[in-house]
PDB file of C-alpha atoms in Angstrom:
ATOM      1  CA  GLU A   1    -271.300 196.724 -21.515  1.00 81.00           C
ATOM      2  CA  GLU A   2    -271.359 195.841 -17.686  1.00 88.00           C
ATOM      3  CA  LEU A   3    -268.625 199.224 -17.922  1.00 89.00           C
ATOM      4  CA  SER A   4    -271.691 201.441 -19.491  1.00 89.00           C
ATOM      5  CA  GLU A   5    -274.040 199.900 -16.511  1.00 90.00           C
ATOM      6  CA  LEU A   6    -271.367 200.762 -14.012  1.00 92.00           C
ATOM      7  CA  LEU A   7    -271.100 204.374 -15.496  1.00 91.00           C
ATOM      8  CA  ALA A   8    -275.045 204.926 -15.276  1.00 91.00           C
ATOM      9  CA  ALA A   9    -274.733 203.848 -11.656  1.00 91.00           C
ATOM     10  CA  CYS A  10    -271.566 205.887 -11.051  1.00 91.00           C
ATOM     11  CA  PRO A  11    -272.720 209.369  -8.290  1.00 91.00           C
ATOM     12  CA  LEU A  12    -269.897 211.851 -10.739  1.00 93.00           C
ATOM     13  CA  LYS A  13    -269.875 212.383 -13.288  1.00 93.00           C
ATOM     14  CA  VAL A  14    -267.009 210.561 -15.703  1.00 92.00           C
ATOM     15  CA  PRO A  15    -266.057 213.288 -18.068  1.00 91.00           C
ATOM     16  CA  GLY A  16    -265.705 212.012 -21.416  1.00 87.00           C
ATOM     17  CA  GLY A  17    -267.249 208.434 -20.534  1.00 86.00           C
ATOM     18  CA  VAL A  18    -265.357 205.386 -20.372  1.00 88.00           C
ATOM     19  CA  ASP A  19    -264.125 206.323 -23.869  1.00 88.00           C
ATOM     20  CA  ALA A  20    -261.841 208.639 -22.525  1.00 87.00           C
ATOM     21  CA  PRO A  21    -258.567 208.186 -21.012  1.00 86.00           C
ATOM     22  CA  GLY A  22    -258.983 207.258 -17.325  1.00 91.00           C
ATOM     23  CA  GLY A  23    -262.076 206.799 -18.076  1.00 91.00           C
ATOM     24  CA  LYS A  24    -262.407 203.175 -17.174  1.00 92.00           C
ATOM     25  CA  VAL A  25    -260.624 203.868 -13.847  1.00 94.00           C
ATOM     26  CA  ASN A  26    -262.595 206.330 -12.670  1.00 94.00           C
ATOM     27  CA  VAL A  27    -265.744 204.527 -12.742  1.00 94.00           C
ATOM     28  CA  LEU A  28    -264.134 201.462 -11.528  1.00 94.00           C
ATOM     29  CA  ILE A  29    -262.572 203.683  -8.551  1.00 95.00           C
ATOM     30  CA  GLN A  30    -266.579 205.188  -8.136  1.00 95.00           C
ATOM     31  CA  ALA A  31    -267.482 201.401  -8.540  1.00 94.00           C
ATOM     32  CA  HIS A  32    -265.251 200.487  -5.791  1.00 94.00           C
ATOM     33  CA  ILE A  33    -266.392 203.076  -3.298  1.00 94.00           C
ATOM     34  CA  SER A  34    -270.065 202.479  -3.812  1.00 91.00           C
ATOM     35  CA  GLY A  35    -269.483 198.489  -3.523  1.00 88.00           C
ATOM     36  CA  LEU A  36    -271.039 197.761  -6.617  1.00 90.00           C
ATOM     37  CA  ALA A  37    -270.727 194.252  -7.575  1.00 90.00           C
ATOM     38  CA  LEU A  38    -268.882 193.005 -10.442  1.00 92.00           C
ATOM     39  CA  ARG A  39    -269.703 190.467 -12.826  1.00 90.00           C
ATOM     40  CA  ALA A  40    -267.121 190.046 -15.807  1.00 89.00           C
ATOM     41  CA  SER A  41    -263.846 188.915 -14.577  1.00 89.00           C
ATOM     42  CA  SER A  42    -261.870 191.206 -16.929  1.00 88.00           C
ATOM     43  CA  LEU A  43    -263.697 193.989 -14.558  1.00 91.00           C
ATOM     44  CA  VAL A  44    -263.261 192.100 -11.293  1.00 93.00           C
ATOM     45  CA  SER A  45    -259.706 191.796 -11.987  1.00 93.00           C
ATOM     46  CA  ASP A  46    -258.656 195.475 -12.913  1.00 93.00           C
ATOM     47  CA  ALA A  47    -260.965 196.853 -10.202  1.00 93.00           C
ATOM     48  CA  ASN A  48    -259.026 194.720  -7.428  1.00 93.00           C
ATOM     49  CA  PHE A  49    -255.822 195.871  -8.882  1.00 94.00           C
ATOM     50  CA  ILE A  50    -257.302 199.703  -9.154  1.00 93.00           C
ATOM     51  CA  SER A  51    -258.313 199.750  -5.249  1.00 91.00           C
ATOM     52  CA  GLN A  52    -255.414 198.562  -4.133  1.00 91.00           C
ATOM     53  CA  SER A  53    -253.221 200.837  -6.115  1.00 95.00           C
ATOM     54  CA  ALA A  54    -255.781 203.992  -5.982  1.00 95.00           C
ATOM     55  CA  GLY A  55    -255.619 203.406  -2.128  1.00 94.00           C
ATOM     56  CA  ARG A  56    -251.505 203.937  -2.267  1.00 96.00           C
ATOM     57  CA  ILE A  57    -252.159 206.441  -4.651  1.00 96.00           C
ATOM     58  CA  ALA A  58    -253.900 208.438  -2.751  1.00 96.00           C
ATOM     59  CA  ARG A  59    -252.047 207.920   0.778  1.00 97.00           C
ATOM     60  CA  GLY A  60    -248.914 208.618  -0.785  1.00 97.00           C
ATOM     61  CA  PHE A  61    -250.254 212.159  -2.775  1.00 97.00           C
ATOM     62  CA  PHE A  62    -251.458 213.170   0.950  1.00 97.00           C
ATOM     63  CA  GLU A  63    -248.038 212.638   2.601  1.00 97.00           C
ATOM     64  CA  ILE A  64    -246.538 214.837  -0.274  1.00 98.00           C
ATOM     65  CA  ALA A  65    -249.282 217.133   0.482  1.00 98.00           C
ATOM     66  CA  LEU A  66    -248.674 217.579   3.943  1.00 97.00           C
ATOM     67  CA  SER A  67    -244.547 217.499   3.876  1.00 97.00           C
ATOM     68  CA  LYS A  68    -245.288 220.873   1.423  1.00 97.00           C
ATOM     69  CA  GLY A  69    -247.368 222.326   3.468  1.00 97.00           C
ATOM     70  CA  TRP A  70    -250.369 221.968   0.932  1.00 97.00           C
ATOM     71  CA  ILE A  71    -252.745 221.152   3.934  1.00 96.00           C
ATOM     72  CA  ALA A  72    -255.814 221.792   1.383  1.00 97.00           C
ATOM     73  CA  LEU A  73    -254.728 219.541  -0.372  1.00 97.00           C
ATOM     74  CA  ALA A  74    -253.781 216.824   2.238  1.00 97.00           C
ATOM     75  CA  LEU A  75    -257.326 217.386   3.511  1.00 97.00           C
ATOM     76  CA  ARG A  76    -258.514 215.962   0.410  1.00 97.00           C
ATOM     77  CA  ALA A  77    -256.160 213.256  -0.491  1.00 97.00           C
ATOM     78  CA  LEU A  78    -256.470 212.028   3.029  1.00 97.00           C
ATOM     79  CA  THR A  79    -260.010 212.378   2.305  1.00 96.00           C
ATOM     80  CA  LEU A  80    -259.953 209.982  -0.935  1.00 96.00           C
ATOM     81  CA  ALA A  81    -257.838 207.078   0.900  1.00 96.00           C
ATOM     82  CA  LYS A  82    -260.330 206.732   3.578  1.00 94.00           C
ATOM     83  CA  MET A  83    -263.101 206.504   1.436  1.00 94.00           C
ATOM     84  CA  LEU A  84    -260.993 204.003  -0.736  1.00 94.00           C
ATOM     85  CA  GLU A  85    -260.098 202.259   2.278  1.00 93.00           C
ATOM     86  CA  TRP A  86    -263.166 202.145   4.086  1.00 89.00           C
ATOM     87  CA  ARG A  87    -265.829 201.815   0.678  1.00 90.00           C
ATOM     88  CA  LEU A  88    -267.814 204.471   1.888  1.00 90.00           C
ATOM     89  CA  TRP A  89    -268.407 208.085   0.319  1.00 91.00           C
ATOM     90  CA  ALA A  90    -267.340 210.883   2.442  1.00 91.00           C
ATOM     91  CA  THR A  91    -270.980 212.048   2.562  1.00 87.00           C
ATOM     92  CA  GLY A  92    -272.349 208.484   3.137  1.00 87.00           C
ATOM     93  CA  SER A  93    -273.562 207.539   6.634  1.00 88.00           C
ATOM     94  CA  PRO A  94    -271.334 205.644   9.196  1.00 87.00           C
ATOM     95  CA  LEU A  95    -274.469 203.566   9.667  1.00 90.00           C
ATOM     96  CA  ARG A  96    -273.779 202.272   6.126  1.00 88.00           C
ATOM     97  CA  GLN A  97    -270.266 200.375   8.048  1.00 85.00           C
ATOM     98  CA  VAL A  98    -272.715 198.545  10.792  1.00 86.00           C
ATOM     99  CA  GLY A  99    -274.932 197.107   8.454  1.00 83.00           C
ATOM    100  CA  GLY A 100    -278.520 195.776   9.226  1.00 87.00           C
ATOM    101  CA  LEU A 101    -280.480 199.153   7.607  1.00 91.00           C
ATOM    102  CA  SER A 102    -282.438 199.739   4.821  1.00 91.00           C
ATOM    103  CA  GLU A 103    -281.086 201.361   1.529  1.00 89.00           C
ATOM    104  CA  GLN A 104    -283.916 203.490   1.985  1.00 92.00           C
ATOM    105  CA  VAL A 105    -283.450 204.521   6.214  1.00 93.00           C
ATOM    106  CA  LEU A 106    -279.536 205.372   4.943  1.00 92.00           C
ATOM    107  CA  THR A 107    -280.811 207.223   2.391  1.00 91.00           C
ATOM    108  CA  ARG A 108    -283.033 209.224   4.819  1.00 91.00           C
ATOM    109  CA  LEU A 109    -280.631 209.896   7.517  1.00 92.00           C
ATOM    110  CA  GLU A 110    -277.686 211.095   5.197  1.00 91.00           C
ATOM    111  CA  ALA A 111    -280.122 213.471   3.188  1.00 91.00           C
ATOM    112  CA  THR A 112    -280.821 214.971   7.252  1.00 91.00           C
ATOM    113  CA  ARG A 113    -277.184 214.820   7.517  1.00 89.00           C
ATOM    114  CA  THR A 114    -278.167 213.238  11.407  1.00 89.00           C
ATOM    115  CA  THR A 115    -274.766 212.355  13.600  1.00 89.00           C
ATOM    116  CA  ARG A 116    -274.370 209.165  16.023  1.00 91.00           C
ATOM    117  CA  ASP A 117    -274.785 211.841  18.888  1.00 92.00           C
ATOM    118  CA  LYS A 118    -278.130 213.405  18.300  1.00 93.00           C
ATOM    119  CA  LEU A 119    -279.451 209.956  17.323  1.00 94.00           C
ATOM    120  CA  LEU A 120    -278.254 208.265  20.336  1.00 93.00           C
ATOM    121  CA  ASP A 121    -280.209 211.719  22.111  1.00 95.00           C
ATOM    122  CA  MET A 122    -283.549 210.957  20.677  1.00 94.00           C
ATOM    123  CA  SER A 123    -286.211 208.429  21.345  1.00 94.00           C
ATOM    124  CA  ASP A 124    -287.269 205.997  19.306  1.00 94.00           C
ATOM    125  CA  ALA A 125    -289.983 207.245  18.515  1.00 94.00           C
ATOM    126  CA  GLU A 126    -287.976 210.741  16.929  1.00 94.00           C
ATOM    127  CA  ALA A 127    -285.453 208.500  15.447  1.00 94.00           C
ATOM    128  CA  GLY A 128    -288.383 206.151  13.666  1.00 94.00           C
ATOM    129  CA  SER A 129    -289.832 209.371  12.432  1.00 93.00           C
ATOM    130  CA  LEU A 130    -286.754 210.962  11.367  1.00 93.00           C
ATOM    131  CA  VAL A 131    -286.645 207.759   9.152  1.00 92.00           C
ATOM    132  CA  ALA A 132    -289.950 207.814   7.777  1.00 91.00           C
ATOM    133  CA  HIS A 133    -290.667 204.635   9.734  1.00 89.00           C
ATOM    134  CA  PRO A 134    -291.936 204.282  13.101  1.00 90.00           C
ATOM    135  CA  ARG A 135    -290.965 201.445  13.869  1.00 92.00           C
ATOM    136  CA  LEU A 136    -286.977 201.168  13.120  1.00 93.00           C
ATOM    137  CA  GLY A 137    -286.250 203.646  15.736  1.00 93.00           C
ATOM    138  CA  ALA A 138    -285.243 201.072  17.852  1.00 94.00           C
ATOM    139  CA  SER A 139    -283.304 199.562  15.539  1.00 94.00           C
ATOM    140  CA  VAL A 140    -281.829 203.048  14.306  1.00 94.00           C
ATOM    141  CA  ARG A 141    -280.740 203.526  17.723  1.00 95.00           C
ATOM    142  CA  GLN A 142    -279.218 200.624  18.092  1.00 94.00           C
ATOM    143  CA  ALA A 143    -277.295 201.035  15.161  1.00 94.00           C
ATOM    144  CA  ALA A 144    -275.566 204.143  16.308  1.00 94.00           C
ATOM    145  CA  ARG A 145    -275.160 202.398  19.621  1.00 94.00           C
ATOM    146  CA  ARG A 146    -272.876 200.638  17.568  1.00 93.00           C
ATOM    147  CA  LEU A 147    -270.703 202.973  16.294  1.00 91.00           C
ATOM    148  CA  PRO A 148    -267.565 203.204  18.179  1.00 89.00           C
ATOM    149  CA  ALA A 149    -267.422 206.445  20.050  1.00 87.00           C
ATOM    150  CA  MET A 150    -264.278 208.759  21.622  1.00 86.00           C
ATOM    151  CA  GLY A 151    -264.295 210.876  24.954  1.00 87.00           C
ATOM    152  CA  ALA A 152    -261.624 213.389  25.409  1.00 93.00           C
ATOM    153  CA  SER A 153    -261.531 215.402  28.923  1.00 93.00           C
ATOM    154  CA  LEU A 154    -259.090 218.466  29.541  1.00 93.00           C
ATOM    155  CA  VAL A 155    -257.488 219.511  32.881  1.00 93.00           C
ATOM    156  CA  THR A 156    -255.539 223.052  32.771  1.00 92.00           C
ATOM    157  CA  LYS A 157    -252.874 223.893  35.203  1.00 90.00           C
ATOM    158  CA  PRO A 158    -251.529 227.286  35.463  1.00 90.00           C
ATOM    159  CA  ILE A 159    -247.732 227.069  34.111  1.00 89.00           C
ATOM    160  CA  THR A 160    -246.083 228.790  37.119  1.00 84.00           C
ATOM    161  CA  ARG A 161    -247.235 228.347  40.968  1.00 70.00           C
TER     162      ARG A 161
END
């Protein structure tokens, strides 16, 4: 019965449901990425085994695809491996990792596909109106500041003098 509840909460369709071959694994992987809580001890142990194995398998697929030169497949395998490791959907906001923001605010940010840089360029009032909670603008921008960022600069020089 808990597996059926998890199936209903899965964001992606599971062809054939939990009775199909691989259906239970599919549901447990989606539950792992989504961060859904499991109650049954048998499902918890299955989910731990599957999440550990799935990450290694996805990284293995990535290495194989990369060595064969299959770039599109390598990108998909790497994306899956990162989703499994970070427990965050590729379409999800990185602010989900920071914590401290409500589900409603995060959903709103994901719907608008607002990046960290865009949030930092906004004022508190603009960020608040973006998430439909004017008083939360400062909190949203503070969460964006906690995300790590990397900058790079490039200096070009001629090969010959």
